[in-house]
Coordinates of C-alpha atoms and ligand atoms in Angstrom, one line a residue:
X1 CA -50.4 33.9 72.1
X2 CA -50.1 35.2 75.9
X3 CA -51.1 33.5 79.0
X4 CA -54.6 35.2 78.4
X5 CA -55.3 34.1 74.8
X6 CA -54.2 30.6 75.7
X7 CA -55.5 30.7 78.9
X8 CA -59.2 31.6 76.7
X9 CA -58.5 28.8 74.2
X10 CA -57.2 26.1 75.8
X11 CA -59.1 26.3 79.4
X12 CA -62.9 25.9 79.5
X13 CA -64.7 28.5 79.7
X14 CA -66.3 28.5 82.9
X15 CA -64.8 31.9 84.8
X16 CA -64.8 35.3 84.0
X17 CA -61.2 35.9 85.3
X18 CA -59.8 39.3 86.6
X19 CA -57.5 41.4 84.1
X20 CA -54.0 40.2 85.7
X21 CA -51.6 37.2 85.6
X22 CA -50.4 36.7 88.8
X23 CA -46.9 35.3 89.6
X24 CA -45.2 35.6 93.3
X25 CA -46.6 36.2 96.3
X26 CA -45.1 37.1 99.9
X27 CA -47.1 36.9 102.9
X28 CA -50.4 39.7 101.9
X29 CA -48.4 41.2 98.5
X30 CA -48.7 39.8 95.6
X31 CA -46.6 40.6 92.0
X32 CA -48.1 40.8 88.4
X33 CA -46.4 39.4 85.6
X34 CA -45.2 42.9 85.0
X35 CA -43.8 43.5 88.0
X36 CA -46.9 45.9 89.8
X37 CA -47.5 44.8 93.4
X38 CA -50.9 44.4 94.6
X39 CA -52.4 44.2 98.8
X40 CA -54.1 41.0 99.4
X41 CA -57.4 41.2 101.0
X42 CA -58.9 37.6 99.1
X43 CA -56.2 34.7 99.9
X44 CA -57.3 32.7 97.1
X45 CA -60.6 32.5 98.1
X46 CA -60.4 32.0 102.2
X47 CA -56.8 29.3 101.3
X48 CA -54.5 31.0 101.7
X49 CA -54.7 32.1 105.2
X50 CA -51.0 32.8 106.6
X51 CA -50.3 34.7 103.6
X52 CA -47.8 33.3 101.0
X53 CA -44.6 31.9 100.7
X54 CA -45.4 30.9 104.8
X55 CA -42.0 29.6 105.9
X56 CA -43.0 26.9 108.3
X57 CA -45.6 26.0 105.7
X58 CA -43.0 25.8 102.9
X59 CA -40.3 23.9 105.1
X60 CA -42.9 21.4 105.9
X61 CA -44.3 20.8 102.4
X62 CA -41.0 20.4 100.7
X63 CA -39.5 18.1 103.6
X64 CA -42.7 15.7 102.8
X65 CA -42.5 16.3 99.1
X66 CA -38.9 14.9 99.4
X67 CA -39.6 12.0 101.5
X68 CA -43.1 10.8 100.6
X69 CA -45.7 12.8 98.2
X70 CA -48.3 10.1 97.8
X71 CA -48.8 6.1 98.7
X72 CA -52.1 6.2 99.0
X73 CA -54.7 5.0 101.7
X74 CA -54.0 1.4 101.2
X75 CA -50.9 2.1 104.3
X76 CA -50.4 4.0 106.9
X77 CA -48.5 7.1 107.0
X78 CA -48.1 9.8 109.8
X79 CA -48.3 13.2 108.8
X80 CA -52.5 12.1 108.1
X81 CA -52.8 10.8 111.6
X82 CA -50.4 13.4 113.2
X83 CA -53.0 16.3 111.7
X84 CA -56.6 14.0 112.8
X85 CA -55.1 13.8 116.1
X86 CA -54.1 17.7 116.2
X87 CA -58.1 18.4 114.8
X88 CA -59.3 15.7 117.3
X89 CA -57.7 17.2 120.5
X90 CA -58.5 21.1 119.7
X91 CA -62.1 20.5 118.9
X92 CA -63.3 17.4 121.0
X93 CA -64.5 15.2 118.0
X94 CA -63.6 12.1 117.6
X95 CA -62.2 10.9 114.7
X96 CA -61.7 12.5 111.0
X97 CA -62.0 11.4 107.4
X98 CA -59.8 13.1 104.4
X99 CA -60.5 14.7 101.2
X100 CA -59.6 16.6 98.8
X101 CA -61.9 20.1 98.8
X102 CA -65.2 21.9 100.8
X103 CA -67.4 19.8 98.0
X104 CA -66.4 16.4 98.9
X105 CA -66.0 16.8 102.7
X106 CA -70.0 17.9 102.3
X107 CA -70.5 14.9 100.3
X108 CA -68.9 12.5 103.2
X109 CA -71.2 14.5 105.7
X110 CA -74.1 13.6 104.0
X111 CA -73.2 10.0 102.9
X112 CA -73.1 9.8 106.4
X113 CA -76.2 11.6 107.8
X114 CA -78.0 9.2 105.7
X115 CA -76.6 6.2 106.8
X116 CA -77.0 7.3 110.5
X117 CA -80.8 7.6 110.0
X118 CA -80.9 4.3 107.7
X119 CA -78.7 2.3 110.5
X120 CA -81.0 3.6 113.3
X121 CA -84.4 2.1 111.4
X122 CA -85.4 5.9 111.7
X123 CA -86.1 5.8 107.6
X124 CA -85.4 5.0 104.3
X125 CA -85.6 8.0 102.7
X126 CA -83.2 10.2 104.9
X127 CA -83.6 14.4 104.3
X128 CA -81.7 16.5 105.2
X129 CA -82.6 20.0 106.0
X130 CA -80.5 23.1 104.5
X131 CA -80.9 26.8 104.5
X132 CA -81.5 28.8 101.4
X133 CA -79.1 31.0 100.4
X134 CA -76.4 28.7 101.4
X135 CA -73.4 27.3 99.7
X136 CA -72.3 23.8 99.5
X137 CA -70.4 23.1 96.8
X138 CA -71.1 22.1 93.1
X139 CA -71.0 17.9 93.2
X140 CA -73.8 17.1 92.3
X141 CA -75.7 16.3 96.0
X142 CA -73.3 19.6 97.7
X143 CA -74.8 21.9 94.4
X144 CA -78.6 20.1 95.5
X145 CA -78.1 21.2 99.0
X146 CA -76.7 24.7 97.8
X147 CA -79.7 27.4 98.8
X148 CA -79.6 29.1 95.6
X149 CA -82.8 28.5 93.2
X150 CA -80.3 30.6 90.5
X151 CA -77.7 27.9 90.7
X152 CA -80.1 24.8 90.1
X153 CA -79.8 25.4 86.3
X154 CA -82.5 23.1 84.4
X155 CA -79.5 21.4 82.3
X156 CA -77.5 19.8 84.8
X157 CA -81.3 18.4 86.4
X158 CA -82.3 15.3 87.0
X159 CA -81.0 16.8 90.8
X160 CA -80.4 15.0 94.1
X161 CA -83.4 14.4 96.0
X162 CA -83.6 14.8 100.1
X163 CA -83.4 18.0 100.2
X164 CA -85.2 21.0 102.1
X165 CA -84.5 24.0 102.1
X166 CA -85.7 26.5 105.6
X167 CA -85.7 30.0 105.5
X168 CA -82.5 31.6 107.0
X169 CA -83.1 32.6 110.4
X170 CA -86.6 31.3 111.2
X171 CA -86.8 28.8 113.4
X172 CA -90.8 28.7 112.8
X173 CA -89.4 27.6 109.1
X174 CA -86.9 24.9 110.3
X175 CA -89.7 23.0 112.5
X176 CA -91.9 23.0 109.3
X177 CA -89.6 21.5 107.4
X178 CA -89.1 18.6 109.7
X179 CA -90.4 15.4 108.8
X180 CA -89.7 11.9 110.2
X181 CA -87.4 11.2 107.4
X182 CA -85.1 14.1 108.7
X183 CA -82.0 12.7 109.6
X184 CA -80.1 16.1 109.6
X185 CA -79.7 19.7 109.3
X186 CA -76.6 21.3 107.8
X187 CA -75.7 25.1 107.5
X188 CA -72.8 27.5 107.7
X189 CA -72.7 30.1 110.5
X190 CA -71.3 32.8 107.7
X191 CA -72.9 32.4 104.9
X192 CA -70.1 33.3 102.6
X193 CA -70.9 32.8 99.4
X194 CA -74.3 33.8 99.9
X195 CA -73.2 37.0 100.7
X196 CA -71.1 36.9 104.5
X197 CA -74.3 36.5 106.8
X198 CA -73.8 35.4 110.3
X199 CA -76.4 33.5 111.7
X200 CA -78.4 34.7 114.6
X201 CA -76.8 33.1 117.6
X202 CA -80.5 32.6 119.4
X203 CA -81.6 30.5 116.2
X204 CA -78.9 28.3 116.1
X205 CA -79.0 27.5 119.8
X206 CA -82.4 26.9 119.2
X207 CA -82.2 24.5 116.3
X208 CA -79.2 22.3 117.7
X209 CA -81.6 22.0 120.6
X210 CA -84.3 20.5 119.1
X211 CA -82.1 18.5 116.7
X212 CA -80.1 17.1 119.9
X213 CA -83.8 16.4 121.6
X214 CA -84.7 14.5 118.2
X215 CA -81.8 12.6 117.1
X216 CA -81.5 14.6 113.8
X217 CA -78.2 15.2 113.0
X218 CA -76.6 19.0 112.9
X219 CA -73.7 19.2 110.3
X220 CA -71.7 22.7 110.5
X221 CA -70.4 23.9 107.3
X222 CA -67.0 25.2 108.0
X223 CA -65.2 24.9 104.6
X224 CA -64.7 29.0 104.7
X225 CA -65.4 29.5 108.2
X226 CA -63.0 27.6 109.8
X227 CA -59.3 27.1 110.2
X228 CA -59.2 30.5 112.4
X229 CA -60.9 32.9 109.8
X230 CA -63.7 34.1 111.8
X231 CA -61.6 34.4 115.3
X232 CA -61.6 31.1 117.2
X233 CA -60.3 28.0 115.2
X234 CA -63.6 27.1 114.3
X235 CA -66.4 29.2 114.0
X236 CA -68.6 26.6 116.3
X237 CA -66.7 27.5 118.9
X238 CA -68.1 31.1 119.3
X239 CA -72.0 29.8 118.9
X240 CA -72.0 27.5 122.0
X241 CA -72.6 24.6 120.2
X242 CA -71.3 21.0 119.2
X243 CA -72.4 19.7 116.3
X244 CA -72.5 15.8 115.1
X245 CA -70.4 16.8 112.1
X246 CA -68.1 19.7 110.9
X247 CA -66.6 19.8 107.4
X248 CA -63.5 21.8 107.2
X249 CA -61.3 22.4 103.7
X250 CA -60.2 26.3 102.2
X251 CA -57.8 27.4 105.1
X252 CA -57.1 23.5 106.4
X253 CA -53.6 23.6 104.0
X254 CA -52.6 27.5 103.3
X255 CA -52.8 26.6 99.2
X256 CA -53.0 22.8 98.7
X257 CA -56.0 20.6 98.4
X258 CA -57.8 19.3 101.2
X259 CA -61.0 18.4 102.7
X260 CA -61.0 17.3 106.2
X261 CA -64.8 16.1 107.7
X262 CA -64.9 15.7 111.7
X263 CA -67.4 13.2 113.4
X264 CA -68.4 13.7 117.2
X265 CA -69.4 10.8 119.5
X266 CA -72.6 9.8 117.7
X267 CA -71.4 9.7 114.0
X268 CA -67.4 8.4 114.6
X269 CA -68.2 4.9 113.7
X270 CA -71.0 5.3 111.1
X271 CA -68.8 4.7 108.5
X272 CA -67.2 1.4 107.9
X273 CA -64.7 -1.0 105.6
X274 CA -65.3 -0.2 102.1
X275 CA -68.6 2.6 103.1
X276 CA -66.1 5.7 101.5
X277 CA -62.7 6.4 100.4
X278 CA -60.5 9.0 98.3
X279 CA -57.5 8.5 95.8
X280 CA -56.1 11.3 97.3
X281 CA -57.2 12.1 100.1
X282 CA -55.1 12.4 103.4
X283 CA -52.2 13.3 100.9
X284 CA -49.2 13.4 103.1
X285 CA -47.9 16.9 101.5
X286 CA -51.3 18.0 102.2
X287 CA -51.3 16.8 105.8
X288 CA -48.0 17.9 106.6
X289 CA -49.1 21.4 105.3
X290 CA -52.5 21.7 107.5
X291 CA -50.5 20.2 110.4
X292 CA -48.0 23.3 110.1
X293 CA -50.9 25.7 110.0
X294 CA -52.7 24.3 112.8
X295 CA -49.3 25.1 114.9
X296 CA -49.9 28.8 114.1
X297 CA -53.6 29.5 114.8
X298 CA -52.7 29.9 117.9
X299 CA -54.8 32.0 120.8
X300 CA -52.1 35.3 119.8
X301 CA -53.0 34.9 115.7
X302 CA -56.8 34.7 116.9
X303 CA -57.0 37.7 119.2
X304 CA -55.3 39.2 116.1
X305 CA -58.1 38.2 114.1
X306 CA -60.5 39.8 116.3
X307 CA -58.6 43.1 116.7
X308 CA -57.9 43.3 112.8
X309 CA -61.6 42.8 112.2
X310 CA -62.1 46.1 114.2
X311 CA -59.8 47.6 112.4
X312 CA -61.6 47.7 109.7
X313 CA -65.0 48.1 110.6
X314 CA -63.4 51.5 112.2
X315 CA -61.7 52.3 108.7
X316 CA -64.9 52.0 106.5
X317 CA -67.2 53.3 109.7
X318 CA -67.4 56.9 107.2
X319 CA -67.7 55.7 103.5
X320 CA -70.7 56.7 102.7
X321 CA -71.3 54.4 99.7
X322 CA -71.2 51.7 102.4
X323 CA -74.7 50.6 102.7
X324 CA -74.2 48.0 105.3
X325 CA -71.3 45.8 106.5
X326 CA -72.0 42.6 108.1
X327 CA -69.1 39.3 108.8
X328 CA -67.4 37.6 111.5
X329 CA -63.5 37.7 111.9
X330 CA -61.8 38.0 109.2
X331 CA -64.5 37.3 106.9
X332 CA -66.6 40.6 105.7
X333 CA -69.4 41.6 103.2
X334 CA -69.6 45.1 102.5
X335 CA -72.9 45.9 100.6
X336 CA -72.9 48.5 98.0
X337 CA -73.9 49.9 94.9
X338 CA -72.1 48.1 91.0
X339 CA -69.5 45.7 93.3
X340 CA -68.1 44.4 90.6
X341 CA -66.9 47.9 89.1
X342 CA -65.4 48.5 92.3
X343 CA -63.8 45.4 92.7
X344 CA -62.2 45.7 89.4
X345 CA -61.3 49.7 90.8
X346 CA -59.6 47.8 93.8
X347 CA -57.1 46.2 91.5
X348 CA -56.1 48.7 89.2
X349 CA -55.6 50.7 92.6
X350 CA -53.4 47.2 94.0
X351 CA -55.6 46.0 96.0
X352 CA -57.6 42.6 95.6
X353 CA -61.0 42.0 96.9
X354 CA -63.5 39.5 96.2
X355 CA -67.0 39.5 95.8
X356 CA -70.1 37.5 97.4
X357 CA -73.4 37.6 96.3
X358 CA -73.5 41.3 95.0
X359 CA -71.2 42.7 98.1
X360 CA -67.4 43.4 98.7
X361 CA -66.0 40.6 100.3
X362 CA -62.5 40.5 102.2
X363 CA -60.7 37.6 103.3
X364 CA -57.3 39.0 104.2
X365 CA -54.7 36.6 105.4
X366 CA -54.9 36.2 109.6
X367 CA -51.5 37.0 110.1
X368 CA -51.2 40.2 107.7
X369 CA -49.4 43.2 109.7
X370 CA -51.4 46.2 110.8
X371 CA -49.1 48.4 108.1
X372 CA -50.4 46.4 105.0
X373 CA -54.0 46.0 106.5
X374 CA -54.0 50.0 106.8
X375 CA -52.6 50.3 103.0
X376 CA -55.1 48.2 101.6
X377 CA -58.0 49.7 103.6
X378 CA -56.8 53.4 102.2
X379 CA -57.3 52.0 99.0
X380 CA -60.8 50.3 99.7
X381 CA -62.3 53.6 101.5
X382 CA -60.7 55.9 98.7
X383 CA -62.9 53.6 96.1
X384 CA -66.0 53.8 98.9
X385 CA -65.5 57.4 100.2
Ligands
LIG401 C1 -66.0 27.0 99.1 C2 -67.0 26.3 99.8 C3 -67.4 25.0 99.5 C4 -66.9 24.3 98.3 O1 -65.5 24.0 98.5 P1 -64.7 23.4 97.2 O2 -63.3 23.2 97.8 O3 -64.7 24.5 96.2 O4 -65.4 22.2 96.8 C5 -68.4 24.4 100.3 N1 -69.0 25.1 101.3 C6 -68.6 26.4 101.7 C7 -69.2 27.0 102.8 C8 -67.6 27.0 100.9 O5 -67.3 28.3 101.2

């Protein structure tokens, strides 16, 4: 058998993989098991954000792999407090708990929202107020508070209850959802899986206002959206707003698994001894990896960001099977007609794109050069012309 057929009998059977084995990668190219090279415009889904085989990445992930891979949370070790105190002083929270993924740094956020409200005497029965069309994850409370009526299948019901779910956009919606059991409100500024959707600036302002005026809690979804991809280091950053709670994973370690949640002055000491822990989370290779991306997404790599999203937004400004292109950064939806047929042109072209929601979706890596960008977007607008 090949890596396909065993990949088909041995492996559940939960994705419809693309037609190709990958095997190397170096910084945006990627290599086939037969040798064809392929443009990167997908990371590994938002990860892999400083491209592959990142040397400062590599250097510090096999100097911590030598020396310490895993004790667990039971001591301390540095390279987990080096990296909160990094995330602590660029964003002004306060203190940080560790993961492993986007799922569970959702599930600590709203573990914690609930206790928040439950410790103030403000309820019992805490909600928590979500957008539809949102993603969240696919734990069992993170796949509740997903927006998506299409992923709450009837066979994995009886689902997690304290949820609502507002209309995207419409602030009239948000206030009618709002209850005295609200305790918090939690959304992503892209929606990424959903489809790359920016929220309106003007309705989050708005929403964070009244949630500040009323104690309710606003968590910010930043599992795809942060770590630099939409131009500042968190996509917060460019709304004007600080919320309660930001939950950070994808980008954090440039390949390895981790979650990272970030509590502001209100919600730093909800949890206590014994309220939440992770096997293992706050992995020392994993740290030390986030802590040597964090030293690159610096102001140049963002203003790179910004310019590269122009960039292509001027290269597909003509295709005229472009319906409409929407994204922040380096994070865009491009909506068109049969997607996936494209996609899969993409990559027997050589270049990889992902999908979201019925659109194109590209996530190249920050730090591509303008010469690879340009190749891959000649091979995008040849397949949109
Ligand atoms: C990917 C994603 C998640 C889930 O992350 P996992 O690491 O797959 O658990 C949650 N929220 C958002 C916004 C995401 O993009």
């Amino acid at each position: 058998m090949n890596i396909k057929e065993k990949d088909k009998t041995y492996i559940v059977n939960t994705y419809d993989r693309a037609d190709v084995v990958f095997k190397y990668g170096e910084g945006s190219i990627l290599t086939d098991e037969n040798g064809k090279e392929y443009i990167d415009f997908g990371c590994g889904i938002a990860v892999c954000g400083l491209g592959f085989n990142n040397k400062p990445w590599l250097s510090a992930v096999t100097k911590q792999a030598t020396a310490l891979p895993h004790i667990s949370n039971l001591y301390y070790t540095e390279p987990c407090v080096l990296l909160a105190e990094t995330l602590c002083k660029r964003t002004g929270f306060k203190k940080v708990f560790f993961g492993n993924s986007g799922a569970e740094a959702n599930e600590c956020a709203i573990k914690v929202a609930r206790k928040y409200a439950v410790d103030k005497a403000k309820t019992e029965k805490p909600e928590i107020i979500v957008l539809k069309n949102s993603f969240h994850g696919r734990t069992m409370a993170t796949l509740t508070a997903t927006g998506q009526d299409n992923m709450h299948k009837p066979c994995f019901a009886p689902y997690v209850d304290g949820f609502k779910y507002a209309l995207v956009n419409d602030y009239q919606d948000f206030i009618t959802n709002v209850n005295k059991n609200t305790a918090a409100v939690m959304f992503e500024l892209v929606q990424g899986e959903g489809g790359v959707n920016p929220l309106i600036k003007a309705y989050v302002s708005a929403v964070v206002k009244y949630c500040n005026d009323n104690d309710i809690l606003v968590i910010v979804d930043e599992v795809q959206t942060g770590n630099g991809r939409t131009g500042t280091l968190y996509a917060y950053m460019q709304y004007g707003i600080m919320p309660d709670i930001v939950t950070t994973a994808k980008g954090l370690a440039n390949g390895l698994p981790i979650g990272a949640v970030m509590f502001g002055e209100k919600t730093a000491d909800v949890l206590r001894f014994g309220d939440h822990g992770s096997t293992f989370g706050a992995n020392p290779i994993a740290c030390a990896a986030a802590l040597a991306v964090l030293e690159q997404i610096d102001d140049d790599l963002l203003k790179g960001v910004t310019e590269k999203h122009n960039i292509i937004y001027d290269a597909l400004a003509d295709c005229k099977q472009i319906k409409s292109i929407s994204g922040l950064g380096l994070m865009i939806g491009i909506e068109t007609d049969d997607a996936n047929e494209k996609v899969k042109k993409c990559l027997e072209k050589g270049l990889v794109v992902l999908t979201a929601h019925g659109k194109i979706r590209l996530l190249p890596a920050l730090n591509i050069d303008k010469t690879t960008l340009n190749n891959g977007l000649k091979i995008l607008t040849e397949v949109l012309k």
